Amino acid sequence: MQNLETDILIVGTGLAGLSLAKYLSEQNPNLQITLLSKTSIDECNTYYAQGGIAVVHDFIKDSYQQHIQDTLLAGKGICDKKVVEHVITEAPARLQELIQWGVELDKNNSGELDLGLEGGHSQNRIVHHKDKTGLEIETKLIQVVQNLANVTIRTSFFATDVLLDNQKCIGIIGFDEKSEVTSIVAKATVLATGGSGQVFSVTSNPFVSTGDGVAMAYRAGAKLEKMKHIQFHPTALYEPNKSQAFLITEAIRGFGAHILNHKMERFVFEYHPDGELATRDIVSKAISDEMKKEHSKHVWLDVRHLQIETFKTKFPKVYNYCFENGIDVSKDLIPITPAAHYQCGGIVVNEMGATSIKQLFAIGECSHTGLHGSNRLASNSLLEAIVYAHDSANHLISLMDTIKMNKVEIIPIRYKNIHHDEVLQFKNQLQHFMKYDSLYANTKNTEKVYEMVTEMSKRFKMKFKNYNSHPFLCETYNLIQTAEIILKDCLPKRYRVKSVKKEKTIS
Ligand code: SIN
């Protein structure tokens, strides 16, 4: 077993993790910072984000107040207003930093930032890089962080659990790229592990989004909140049996696309006066209800009436992907379906990203800051990630002198070979259970799915005993546990755990 040390350990290399490393390094080039990525450095939700970042930029037409109001309305009354105000007013400063770090954003003919429109926004305020904003941010930030002398990046590192000593987090344990059991002890550990879309049968999230941070924090006893608020994106391309559904960015609806049922009606207006530009929860529910009414597996997105050359320039990724898959969007309708897209709840954190466990922090999608309420406003997530990375960096720097790294005995975990297919069966079955209706149809249905998942969880534990003896085993267990947490949170109070159940972090 290897025992490593670092000052600050960051688990996850999306926008949250990378920008945190950059802020920390700028403030103290002598700190040792270690960044862990589960597979390759760029495999994360940020990479696939198409839309952009919501920022008030045109202060003549727009205002912080309007962005705040839109966020609160989308979140259905359960956002934390102070957090909303803070994040939105910090946005222009954080945007300038991204631009300084080399991120290129689209400009209009006057040379000003081109501001796109997405559902739930009362003004055009989405800054973007065509329909590849996440890819642009991720690639530019990787270049920046790779050049920082005090940052060590370790890819293909699977963290199984956080390590606890006297109720404090002292690092993590897991498997390195050679499957060697490795502990990394740190003064502060930051979970920036992203979301949990892979819990569901249809998701826009990549295969790495398996709720690892949430499950690790849960097992360590950290407080979680609002886990039932899983946002379904209304317009993923309907491609049966794909583990990651291709997203058709909401910006395309902002550009004028229509959603049609099989009778070629723009039915979303029957559900909400804003039609296709209502918030995501409303549009996803409208589509799901319409699919049930029509007994269909998808509805349609229609862009045929739009200016095709402009469309190609603005949305090359969507245009090309559809074209390569036999859909010429200038002539054909695009089959779409809602897909699990974003985890609005997560590990409870304060304004500095601190969790309920000392020396354990969480930023980005795995955290719950209070910004999103029950339904995230489009393009507020990259914004939240960078604002919290910035704020927690300041706090972490101030903490460093106050924390001593004590020598503690770390009980190793053991690597075990597994039959991959046996584990995969559990993952497939879980995804089969977890659909839009599992959360949103009715309590009776959710209760039934919860019971099936709980039963499956028991079988899993009986069969495999030590979930932490292999990365794929642990990842599958993380999916199952995250599903249980989500479902339980959807059910009436009697199902909910009073305090989280602690499990041994190491065995
Ligand atoms: C999209 O481009 O529609 C996704 C952006 C987001 O999730 O905010």
Short mmCIF file of C-alpha atoms and ligand atoms in Angstrom, two decimals:
data_model
loop_
_atom_site.label_atom_id
_atom_site.label_comp_id
_atom_site.label_asym_id
_atom_site.label_seq_id
_atom_site.Cartn_x
_atom_site.Cartn_y
_atom_site.Cartn_z
CA MET A 1 0.00 0.00 0.00
CA GLN A 2 1.24 3.47 -0.84
CA ASN A 3 0.77 6.30 1.66
CA LEU A 4 0.99 9.75 0.09
CA GLU A 5 0.60 13.26 1.48
CA THR A 6 -0.47 16.59 0.08
CA ASP A 7 -1.70 19.90 1.50
CA ILE A 8 -4.97 20.05 -0.42
CA LEU A 9 -6.56 17.12 -2.18
CA ILE A 10 -9.18 17.78 -4.86
CA VAL A 11 -11.22 14.85 -6.15
CA GLY A 12 -12.57 15.69 -9.60
CA THR A 13 -11.31 17.63 -12.59
CA GLY A 14 -14.32 19.46 -14.02
CA LEU A 15 -14.59 23.24 -13.86
CA ALA A 16 -14.98 23.17 -10.05
CA GLY A 17 -11.84 21.12 -9.36
CA LEU A 18 -9.63 22.73 -12.00
CA SER A 19 -10.52 26.31 -11.14
CA LEU A 20 -10.04 25.60 -7.43
CA ALA A 21 -6.52 24.31 -8.17
CA LYS A 22 -5.80 27.45 -10.17
CA TYR A 23 -7.09 29.85 -7.49
CA LEU A 24 -5.16 28.02 -4.76
CA SER A 25 -1.97 27.96 -6.76
CA GLU A 26 -2.23 31.68 -7.59
CA GLN A 27 -2.57 32.55 -3.94
CA ASN A 28 0.10 30.22 -2.59
CA PRO A 29 2.54 28.66 -5.07
CA ASN A 30 4.15 26.72 -2.21
CA LEU A 31 1.08 24.67 -1.37
CA GLN A 32 1.12 21.08 -2.54
CA ILE A 33 -2.13 20.49 -4.40
CA THR A 34 -3.17 17.09 -5.72
CA LEU A 35 -5.95 16.69 -8.26
CA LEU A 36 -7.52 13.28 -8.82
CA SER A 37 -9.47 12.18 -11.85
CA LYS A 38 -11.31 8.87 -12.03
CA THR A 39 -10.50 8.22 -15.69
CA SER A 40 -8.94 10.78 -18.04
CA ILE A 41 -8.64 14.37 -16.87
CA ASP A 42 -11.32 15.69 -19.23
CA GLU A 43 -14.01 13.03 -18.74
CA CYS A 44 -16.58 14.96 -16.72
CA ASN A 45 -19.88 16.82 -17.03
CA THR A 46 -18.15 20.13 -17.74
CA TYR A 47 -16.70 18.71 -20.95
CA TYR A 48 -20.18 17.96 -22.31
CA ALA A 49 -21.86 21.23 -21.27
CA GLN A 50 -23.18 22.82 -24.41
CA GLY A 51 -25.15 25.91 -23.31
CA GLY A 52 -22.90 28.22 -21.35
CA ILE A 53 -22.67 30.42 -18.29
CA ALA A 54 -25.47 32.73 -17.15
CA VAL A 55 -23.98 36.16 -16.38
CA VAL A 56 -25.51 39.62 -16.33
CA HIS A 57 -23.43 41.46 -18.90
CA ASP A 58 -25.72 43.97 -20.63
CA PHE A 59 -26.57 46.24 -17.71
CA ILE A 60 -28.87 48.38 -19.88
CA LYS A 61 -31.38 45.64 -20.69
CA ASP A 62 -30.58 43.27 -17.84
CA SER A 63 -29.87 43.52 -14.12
CA TYR A 64 -28.72 41.34 -11.22
CA GLN A 65 -32.25 41.68 -9.85
CA GLN A 66 -33.76 40.03 -12.95
CA HIS A 67 -31.26 37.15 -12.90
CA ILE A 68 -31.90 36.67 -9.17
CA GLN A 69 -35.66 36.68 -9.75
CA ASP A 70 -35.41 34.15 -12.60
CA THR A 71 -33.26 31.84 -10.44
CA LEU A 72 -35.69 32.06 -7.51
CA LEU A 73 -38.71 31.43 -9.73
CA ALA A 74 -37.08 28.40 -11.42
CA GLY A 75 -36.12 27.03 -7.97
CA LYS A 76 -39.79 27.13 -6.86
CA GLY A 77 -39.37 28.99 -3.58
CA ILE A 78 -36.73 26.77 -1.99
CA CYS A 79 -33.53 28.51 -3.09
CA ASP A 80 -31.39 30.22 -0.46
CA LYS A 81 -31.84 33.87 -1.44
CA LYS A 82 -28.53 35.02 0.07
CA VAL A 83 -26.66 32.38 -1.91
CA VAL A 84 -28.52 33.33 -5.10
CA GLU A 85 -27.67 37.01 -4.64
CA HIS A 86 -24.02 36.26 -3.90
CA VAL A 87 -23.46 33.90 -6.84
CA ILE A 88 -25.17 36.17 -9.35
CA THR A 89 -23.39 39.34 -8.31
CA GLU A 90 -20.00 37.56 -8.36
CA ALA A 91 -20.57 36.25 -11.89
CA PRO A 92 -18.99 39.11 -13.90
CA ALA A 93 -15.74 38.94 -11.89
CA ARG A 94 -15.46 35.16 -12.28
CA LEU A 95 -16.22 35.45 -15.99
CA GLN A 96 -13.33 37.92 -16.42
CA GLU A 97 -10.99 35.40 -14.76
CA LEU A 98 -12.09 32.64 -17.13
CA ILE A 99 -11.40 34.95 -20.06
CA GLN A 100 -7.96 35.84 -18.63
CA TRP A 101 -7.20 32.13 -18.36
CA GLY A 102 -7.76 31.83 -22.10
CA VAL A 103 -11.40 30.77 -22.44
CA GLU A 104 -12.79 32.14 -25.71
CA LEU A 105 -16.44 33.13 -25.91
CA ASP A 106 -18.55 34.05 -28.93
CA LYS A 107 -18.89 37.70 -29.84
CA ASN A 108 -21.60 39.44 -31.88
CA ASN A 109 -21.06 41.74 -34.88
CA SER A 110 -20.31 44.68 -32.58
CA GLY A 111 -17.51 42.74 -30.90
CA GLU A 112 -19.51 42.36 -27.66
CA LEU A 113 -20.10 39.02 -25.96
CA ASP A 114 -22.96 37.26 -27.76
CA LEU A 115 -25.69 36.63 -25.19
CA GLY A 116 -27.90 33.59 -25.73
CA LEU A 117 -31.33 32.85 -24.31
CA GLU A 118 -32.41 29.70 -22.45
CA GLY A 119 -35.55 28.53 -20.65
CA GLY A 120 -36.59 30.48 -17.55
CA HIS A 121 -34.39 33.50 -18.35
CA SER A 122 -36.21 36.81 -18.83
CA GLN A 123 -33.21 38.23 -20.76
CA ASN A 124 -30.49 37.02 -23.09
CA ARG A 125 -27.57 36.45 -20.72
CA ILE A 126 -25.87 33.16 -21.58
CA VAL A 127 -22.23 33.56 -22.60
CA HIS A 128 -21.12 30.63 -24.69
CA HIS A 129 -18.62 29.13 -27.11
CA LYS A 130 -20.86 27.91 -29.93
CA ASP A 131 -22.56 24.77 -28.53
CA LYS A 132 -19.28 23.54 -27.00
CA THR A 133 -18.86 25.87 -24.04
CA GLY A 134 -17.88 23.13 -21.60
CA LEU A 135 -15.31 21.67 -23.97
CA GLU A 136 -13.72 25.11 -24.43
CA ILE A 137 -13.59 25.73 -20.68
CA GLU A 138 -12.32 22.25 -19.84
CA THR A 139 -9.55 22.22 -22.46
CA LYS A 140 -8.31 25.72 -21.65
CA LEU A 141 -8.31 25.08 -17.91
CA ILE A 142 -6.50 21.77 -18.28
CA GLN A 143 -3.71 23.61 -20.12
CA VAL A 144 -3.57 26.23 -17.35
CA VAL A 145 -3.50 23.70 -14.51
CA GLN A 146 -0.99 21.38 -16.21
CA ASN A 147 1.46 24.27 -16.15
CA LEU A 148 1.19 24.89 -12.43
CA ALA A 149 4.35 23.63 -10.72
CA ASN A 150 2.67 22.94 -7.39
CA VAL A 151 -0.23 20.89 -8.78
CA THR A 152 0.10 17.13 -9.21
CA ILE A 153 -2.53 15.55 -11.45
CA ARG A 154 -3.25 11.85 -11.04
CA THR A 155 -5.60 10.28 -13.56
CA SER A 156 -7.28 6.84 -13.41
CA PHE A 157 -7.36 7.15 -9.64
CA PHE A 158 -10.50 5.76 -8.04
CA ALA A 159 -11.23 7.11 -4.56
CA THR A 160 -13.35 4.61 -2.64
CA ASP A 161 -13.85 6.53 0.61
CA VAL A 162 -12.86 9.55 2.61
CA LEU A 163 -10.66 8.79 5.61
CA LEU A 164 -11.84 9.92 9.01
CA ASP A 165 -9.90 10.45 12.21
CA ASN A 166 -11.67 11.84 15.27
CA GLN A 167 -14.62 13.11 13.17
CA LYS A 168 -12.25 14.96 10.85
CA CYS A 169 -11.55 14.16 7.25
CA ILE A 170 -7.86 13.40 6.78
CA GLY A 171 -7.87 12.43 3.09
CA ILE A 172 -9.03 9.56 0.96
CA ILE A 173 -8.25 5.94 0.20
CA GLY A 174 -8.62 4.22 -3.15
CA PHE A 175 -6.89 2.58 -6.08
CA ASP A 176 -4.27 4.27 -8.25
CA GLU A 177 -3.84 3.75 -12.01
CA LYS A 178 -2.10 0.40 -11.37
CA SER A 179 -4.88 -0.69 -8.98
CA GLU A 180 -2.48 -0.31 -6.10
CA VAL A 181 -4.21 0.57 -2.83
CA THR A 182 -3.25 4.15 -2.04
CA SER A 183 -4.07 6.55 0.75
CA ILE A 184 -3.60 10.28 0.30
CA VAL A 185 -3.55 12.22 3.54
CA ALA A 186 -4.34 15.93 3.26
CA LYS A 187 -4.99 18.95 5.45
CA ALA A 188 -8.17 19.53 3.47
CA THR A 189 -10.06 17.30 1.04
CA VAL A 190 -12.40 18.76 -1.55
CA LEU A 191 -15.02 16.66 -3.34
CA ALA A 192 -15.62 18.06 -6.82
CA THR A 193 -16.90 14.77 -8.18
CA GLY A 194 -19.84 16.04 -10.25
CA GLY A 195 -23.27 14.50 -10.58
CA SER A 196 -25.08 11.20 -10.55
CA GLY A 197 -26.93 11.01 -13.88
CA GLN A 198 -25.75 7.44 -14.49
CA VAL A 199 -28.17 6.28 -11.81
CA PHE A 200 -30.89 6.70 -14.47
CA SER A 201 -31.81 4.78 -17.59
CA VAL A 202 -31.61 7.89 -19.78
CA THR A 203 -29.07 10.58 -18.95
CA SER A 204 -27.06 13.29 -20.64
CA ASN A 205 -24.21 12.59 -18.18
CA PRO A 206 -21.08 10.66 -19.15
CA PHE A 207 -20.34 7.19 -17.72
CA VAL A 208 -18.21 8.69 -14.94
CA SER A 209 -21.15 10.56 -13.32
CA THR A 210 -21.98 7.91 -10.76
CA GLY A 211 -22.65 9.88 -7.57
CA ASP A 212 -19.25 8.97 -6.09
CA GLY A 213 -18.89 12.15 -4.02
CA VAL A 214 -22.40 11.94 -2.60
CA ALA A 215 -22.00 8.26 -1.72
CA MET A 216 -18.57 8.78 -0.11
CA ALA A 217 -19.86 11.74 1.91
CA TYR A 218 -22.94 9.76 2.94
CA ARG A 219 -20.88 6.82 4.13
CA ALA A 220 -18.71 9.22 6.13
CA GLY A 221 -21.79 10.69 7.82
CA ALA A 222 -21.95 14.09 6.06
CA LYS A 223 -25.26 15.92 5.78
CA LEU A 224 -27.03 15.67 2.41
CA GLU A 225 -30.06 17.65 1.27
CA LYS A 226 -32.64 17.97 -1.51
CA MET A 227 -31.44 14.82 -3.22
CA LYS A 228 -34.90 14.23 -4.70
CA HIS A 229 -34.49 17.24 -6.97
CA ILE A 230 -33.04 15.61 -10.04
CA GLN A 231 -33.37 17.83 -13.05
CA PHE A 232 -34.37 16.18 -16.31
CA HIS A 233 -33.26 18.05 -19.41
CA PRO A 234 -36.24 18.14 -21.79
CA THR A 235 -34.37 17.71 -25.05
CA ALA A 236 -31.93 14.82 -25.27
CA LEU A 237 -31.71 13.05 -28.59
CA TYR A 238 -33.82 9.88 -28.51
CA GLU A 239 -31.28 7.09 -29.06
CA PRO A 240 -32.41 3.87 -27.38
CA ASN A 241 -29.76 1.90 -25.45
CA LYS A 242 -27.15 4.65 -25.34
CA SER A 243 -25.49 4.96 -21.92
CA GLN A 244 -25.08 8.71 -22.49
CA ALA A 245 -27.81 10.48 -24.42
CA PHE A 246 -26.63 13.24 -26.73
CA LEU A 247 -27.92 16.61 -25.53
CA ILE A 248 -29.69 19.05 -27.80
CA THR A 249 -28.85 22.31 -26.08
CA GLU A 250 -31.63 24.44 -24.70
CA ALA A 251 -30.01 27.39 -26.50
CA ILE A 252 -31.58 25.93 -29.65
CA ARG A 253 -35.02 26.55 -28.17
CA GLY A 254 -33.76 30.02 -27.25
CA PHE A 255 -32.92 30.40 -30.94
CA GLY A 256 -36.51 29.50 -31.89
CA ALA A 257 -36.87 25.69 -32.12
CA HIS A 258 -40.33 24.20 -31.57
CA ILE A 259 -41.31 21.04 -29.71
CA LEU A 260 -43.98 19.02 -31.51
CA ASN A 261 -46.06 15.98 -30.66
CA HIS A 262 -46.89 13.33 -33.25
CA LYS A 263 -49.86 15.42 -34.41
CA MET A 264 -47.33 18.16 -35.18
CA GLU A 265 -48.75 20.43 -32.46
CA ARG A 266 -46.65 22.79 -30.28
CA PHE A 267 -48.20 21.20 -27.21
CA VAL A 268 -45.98 22.74 -24.50
CA PHE A 269 -48.14 25.90 -24.59
CA GLU A 270 -50.99 23.78 -23.21
CA TYR A 271 -48.84 23.24 -20.13
CA HIS A 272 -47.33 26.72 -19.71
CA PRO A 273 -47.69 30.13 -21.41
CA ASP A 274 -43.91 30.30 -22.00
CA GLY A 275 -44.10 27.15 -24.13
CA GLU A 276 -40.69 25.77 -25.12
CA LEU A 277 -38.96 28.43 -23.00
CA ALA A 278 -40.62 27.52 -19.72
CA THR A 279 -38.25 26.15 -17.07
CA ARG A 280 -36.88 22.63 -17.51
CA ASP A 281 -39.09 20.95 -14.91
CA ILE A 282 -42.18 22.21 -16.71
CA VAL A 283 -41.03 21.34 -20.23
CA SER A 284 -39.81 17.87 -19.16
CA LYS A 285 -43.11 17.13 -17.44
CA ALA A 286 -45.06 18.36 -20.48
CA ILE A 287 -43.04 16.05 -22.74
CA SER A 288 -43.34 13.10 -20.38
CA ASP A 289 -47.14 13.57 -20.10
CA GLU A 290 -47.50 13.97 -23.85
CA MET A 291 -45.48 10.81 -24.50
CA LYS A 292 -47.84 8.92 -22.19
CA LYS A 293 -50.91 10.35 -23.92
CA GLU A 294 -49.56 9.38 -27.33
CA HIS A 295 -48.01 6.07 -26.20
CA SER A 296 -44.80 7.22 -27.85
CA LYS A 297 -41.16 6.95 -26.83
CA HIS A 298 -40.26 10.47 -27.91
CA VAL A 299 -41.58 13.77 -29.24
CA TRP A 300 -39.96 15.99 -31.87
CA LEU A 301 -37.78 19.08 -31.99
CA ASP A 302 -38.31 21.13 -35.12
CA VAL A 303 -35.67 23.58 -36.38
CA ARG A 304 -36.63 23.43 -40.05
CA HIS A 305 -38.06 26.98 -40.04
CA LEU A 306 -34.79 28.45 -38.72
CA GLN A 307 -32.00 29.99 -40.79
CA ILE A 308 -29.90 26.88 -41.42
CA GLU A 309 -26.56 28.58 -42.14
CA THR A 310 -26.74 30.54 -38.86
CA PHE A 311 -27.84 27.35 -37.12
CA LYS A 312 -24.77 25.51 -38.41
CA THR A 313 -22.47 28.30 -37.22
CA LYS A 314 -24.06 28.57 -33.79
CA PHE A 315 -24.64 24.88 -33.13
CA PRO A 316 -22.03 22.91 -35.09
CA LYS A 317 -21.84 20.08 -32.55
CA VAL A 318 -25.58 19.40 -32.67
CA TYR A 319 -25.75 19.87 -36.44
CA ASN A 320 -22.88 17.48 -37.11
CA TYR A 321 -23.95 14.84 -34.60
CA CYS A 322 -27.47 14.74 -36.04
CA PHE A 323 -26.12 14.66 -39.59
CA GLU A 324 -23.76 11.78 -38.81
CA ASN A 325 -26.72 9.93 -37.34
CA GLY A 326 -28.93 10.33 -40.40
CA ILE A 327 -30.85 13.44 -39.33
CA ASP A 328 -30.58 16.43 -41.64
CA VAL A 329 -32.02 19.08 -39.33
CA SER A 330 -32.86 21.38 -42.25
CA LYS A 331 -35.38 18.77 -43.48
CA ASP A 332 -35.92 16.25 -40.70
CA LEU A 333 -37.51 16.43 -37.29
CA ILE A 334 -35.25 15.53 -34.35
CA PRO A 335 -36.60 12.83 -31.98
CA ILE A 336 -36.18 13.96 -28.37
CA THR A 337 -36.88 12.72 -24.87
CA PRO A 338 -36.18 14.03 -21.35
CA ALA A 339 -32.93 12.79 -19.77
CA ALA A 340 -31.58 12.96 -16.21
CA HIS A 341 -29.23 15.91 -16.39
CA TYR A 342 -28.41 17.59 -13.09
CA GLN A 343 -28.45 16.84 -9.39
CA CYS A 344 -29.83 19.99 -7.73
CA GLY A 345 -29.27 18.72 -4.17
CA GLY A 346 -26.18 17.13 -2.70
CA ILE A 347 -23.65 17.44 0.10
CA VAL A 348 -24.67 20.36 2.27
CA VAL A 349 -22.04 23.11 2.30
CA ASN A 350 -21.73 26.61 3.74
CA GLU A 351 -20.66 29.70 1.79
CA MET A 352 -17.04 28.48 1.82
CA GLY A 353 -17.85 25.00 0.54
CA ALA A 354 -17.34 23.43 3.99
CA THR A 355 -19.41 20.28 4.64
CA SER A 356 -20.71 19.11 8.01
CA ILE A 357 -17.44 17.14 8.46
CA LYS A 358 -14.33 19.08 9.49
CA GLN A 359 -11.69 19.42 6.75
CA LEU A 360 -14.05 18.02 4.12
CA PHE A 361 -15.27 20.40 1.43
CA ALA A 362 -17.52 20.01 -1.59
CA ILE A 363 -17.95 22.21 -4.65
CA GLY A 364 -19.78 21.94 -7.98
CA GLU A 365 -22.61 19.56 -8.77
CA CYS A 366 -21.99 17.15 -5.87
CA SER A 367 -22.59 19.97 -3.38
CA HIS A 368 -25.79 21.57 -2.18
CA THR A 369 -25.30 25.30 -1.76
CA GLY A 370 -28.93 26.39 -1.91
CA LEU A 371 -28.57 28.12 -5.29
CA HIS A 372 -30.80 25.85 -7.35
CA GLY A 373 -33.80 25.09 -5.15
CA SER A 374 -35.92 22.35 -6.67
CA ASN A 375 -35.00 23.16 -10.26
CA ARG A 376 -31.79 24.74 -11.52
CA LEU A 377 -32.08 27.68 -13.87
CA ALA A 378 -30.33 26.86 -17.16
CA SER A 379 -26.60 27.70 -17.29
CA ASN A 380 -26.35 28.51 -13.56
CA SER A 381 -24.29 25.39 -12.82
CA LEU A 382 -20.91 26.30 -14.34
CA LEU A 383 -21.39 29.65 -12.64
CA GLU A 384 -21.95 28.06 -9.24
CA ALA A 385 -18.90 25.82 -9.73
CA ILE A 386 -16.49 28.69 -10.34
CA VAL A 387 -17.93 31.02 -7.70
CA TYR A 388 -17.63 28.35 -5.01
CA ALA A 389 -14.15 27.32 -6.22
CA HIS A 390 -13.07 30.93 -5.81
CA ASP A 391 -14.63 31.40 -2.38
CA SER A 392 -13.47 28.09 -0.95
CA ALA A 393 -9.92 28.76 -2.22
CA ASN A 394 -9.74 31.89 -0.04
CA HIS A 395 -10.97 29.96 2.96
CA LEU A 396 -8.71 26.94 2.38
CA ILE A 397 -5.64 29.17 2.16
CA SER A 398 -6.51 30.77 5.48
CA LEU A 399 -6.95 27.31 7.07
CA MET A 400 -3.64 25.79 6.09
CA ASP A 401 -1.57 27.11 9.00
CA THR A 402 -4.14 25.96 11.51
CA ILE A 403 -4.13 22.27 10.51
CA LYS A 404 -1.42 19.79 11.45
CA MET A 405 -1.05 16.53 9.57
CA ASN A 406 -0.89 13.92 12.30
CA LYS A 407 0.47 10.45 11.68
CA VAL A 408 -2.46 8.06 11.84
CA GLU A 409 -2.63 4.40 11.14
CA ILE A 410 -4.56 3.72 7.96
CA ILE A 411 -6.14 0.33 7.65
CA PRO A 412 -5.64 -0.79 4.07
CA ILE A 413 -8.39 -2.04 1.80
CA ARG A 414 -7.78 -5.11 -0.33
CA TYR A 415 -7.97 -5.38 -4.13
CA LYS A 416 -10.02 -8.33 -5.37
CA ASN A 417 -10.64 -9.50 -8.92
CA ILE A 418 -14.29 -9.46 -9.89
CA HIS A 419 -16.47 -10.97 -12.60
CA HIS A 420 -17.25 -7.78 -14.44
CA ASP A 421 -20.53 -9.06 -15.89
CA GLU A 422 -21.92 -10.02 -12.49
CA VAL A 423 -21.46 -6.46 -11.27
CA LEU A 424 -22.72 -4.99 -14.54
CA GLN A 425 -26.01 -6.87 -14.12
CA PHE A 426 -26.69 -4.85 -10.96
CA LYS A 427 -25.89 -1.58 -12.70
CA ASN A 428 -28.15 -2.44 -15.64
CA GLN A 429 -30.99 -3.46 -13.37
CA LEU A 430 -30.69 -0.27 -11.35
CA GLN A 431 -30.80 1.89 -14.46
CA HIS A 432 -33.81 -0.05 -15.66
CA PHE A 433 -35.65 0.84 -12.42
CA MET A 434 -34.65 4.50 -12.39
CA LYS A 435 -36.73 6.55 -14.84
CA TYR A 436 -38.44 9.94 -14.88
CA ASP A 437 -41.61 8.32 -13.52
CA SER A 438 -39.74 6.64 -10.68
CA LEU A 439 -39.44 10.09 -9.11
CA TYR A 440 -42.19 12.15 -10.63
CA ALA A 441 -45.24 9.96 -11.44
CA ASN A 442 -46.76 9.31 -7.99
CA THR A 443 -45.74 8.27 -4.48
CA LYS A 444 -46.99 4.72 -4.93
CA ASN A 445 -44.73 4.21 -7.91
CA THR A 446 -41.74 5.76 -6.13
CA GLU A 447 -42.40 3.54 -3.12
CA LYS A 448 -42.40 0.46 -5.33
CA VAL A 449 -39.13 1.45 -7.03
CA TYR A 450 -37.58 2.29 -3.65
CA GLU A 451 -38.43 -1.18 -2.36
CA MET A 452 -36.94 -2.82 -5.45
CA VAL A 453 -33.73 -0.80 -5.15
CA THR A 454 -33.43 -1.48 -1.42
CA GLU A 455 -33.85 -5.18 -2.04
CA MET A 456 -31.23 -5.00 -4.78
CA SER A 457 -28.86 -3.18 -2.46
CA LYS A 458 -29.18 -6.01 0.08
CA ARG A 459 -28.45 -8.63 -2.58
CA PHE A 460 -25.44 -6.63 -3.74
CA LYS A 461 -23.98 -6.46 -0.24
CA MET A 462 -24.59 -10.15 0.37
CA LYS A 463 -22.98 -11.15 -2.89
CA PHE A 464 -19.94 -8.93 -2.90
CA LYS A 465 -19.33 -8.25 0.82
CA ASN A 466 -16.61 -5.56 0.47
CA TYR A 467 -17.86 -2.88 -1.92
CA ASN A 468 -14.47 -1.20 -1.65
CA SER A 469 -12.35 -4.03 -3.00
CA HIS A 470 -12.53 -3.03 -6.67
CA PRO A 471 -13.20 0.30 -8.46
CA PHE A 472 -16.10 -1.02 -10.55
CA LEU A 473 -17.68 -2.69 -7.54
CA CYS A 474 -17.43 0.51 -5.53
CA GLU A 475 -18.73 2.62 -8.41
CA THR A 476 -21.75 0.35 -8.80
CA TYR A 477 -22.38 0.48 -5.07
CA ASN A 478 -22.16 4.29 -5.24
CA LEU A 479 -24.88 4.24 -7.91
CA ILE A 480 -27.12 1.98 -5.82
CA GLN A 481 -26.63 4.04 -2.66
CA THR A 482 -27.24 7.29 -4.49
CA ALA A 483 -30.46 5.88 -5.98
CA GLU A 484 -31.62 4.82 -2.50
CA ILE A 485 -30.88 8.30 -1.13
CA ILE A 486 -32.75 10.01 -4.00
CA LEU A 487 -35.80 7.75 -3.76
CA LYS A 488 -35.98 7.93 0.01
CA ASP A 489 -35.93 11.71 -0.22
CA CYS A 490 -38.89 11.59 -2.64
CA LEU A 491 -41.00 9.63 -0.18
CA PRO A 492 -43.05 10.87 2.78
CA LYS A 493 -41.17 11.63 5.99
CA ARG A 494 -41.63 8.20 7.59
CA TYR A 495 -39.16 6.76 5.04
CA ARG A 496 -36.45 9.30 5.66
CA VAL A 497 -33.44 8.60 7.80
CA LYS A 498 -33.16 10.93 10.78
CA SER A 499 -29.40 11.05 10.54
CA VAL A 500 -27.27 9.37 7.95
CA LYS A 501 -26.25 5.85 8.62
CA LYS A 502 -22.52 5.50 9.14
CA GLU A 503 -20.70 2.69 7.47
CA LYS A 504 -17.17 1.63 8.04
CA THR A 505 -15.04 3.63 5.65
CA ILE A 506 -12.37 0.99 5.57
CA SER A 507 -12.49 -2.72 6.11
C1 SIN B 1 -27.91 23.03 -22.29
O1 SIN B 1 -27.09 23.43 -23.09
O2 SIN B 1 -29.09 22.95 -22.55
C2 SIN B 1 -27.42 22.58 -20.93
C3 SIN B 1 -26.90 23.71 -20.17
C4 SIN B 1 -27.20 23.54 -18.71
O3 SIN B 1 -27.38 22.43 -18.24
O4 SIN B 1 -27.33 24.56 -18.01
#
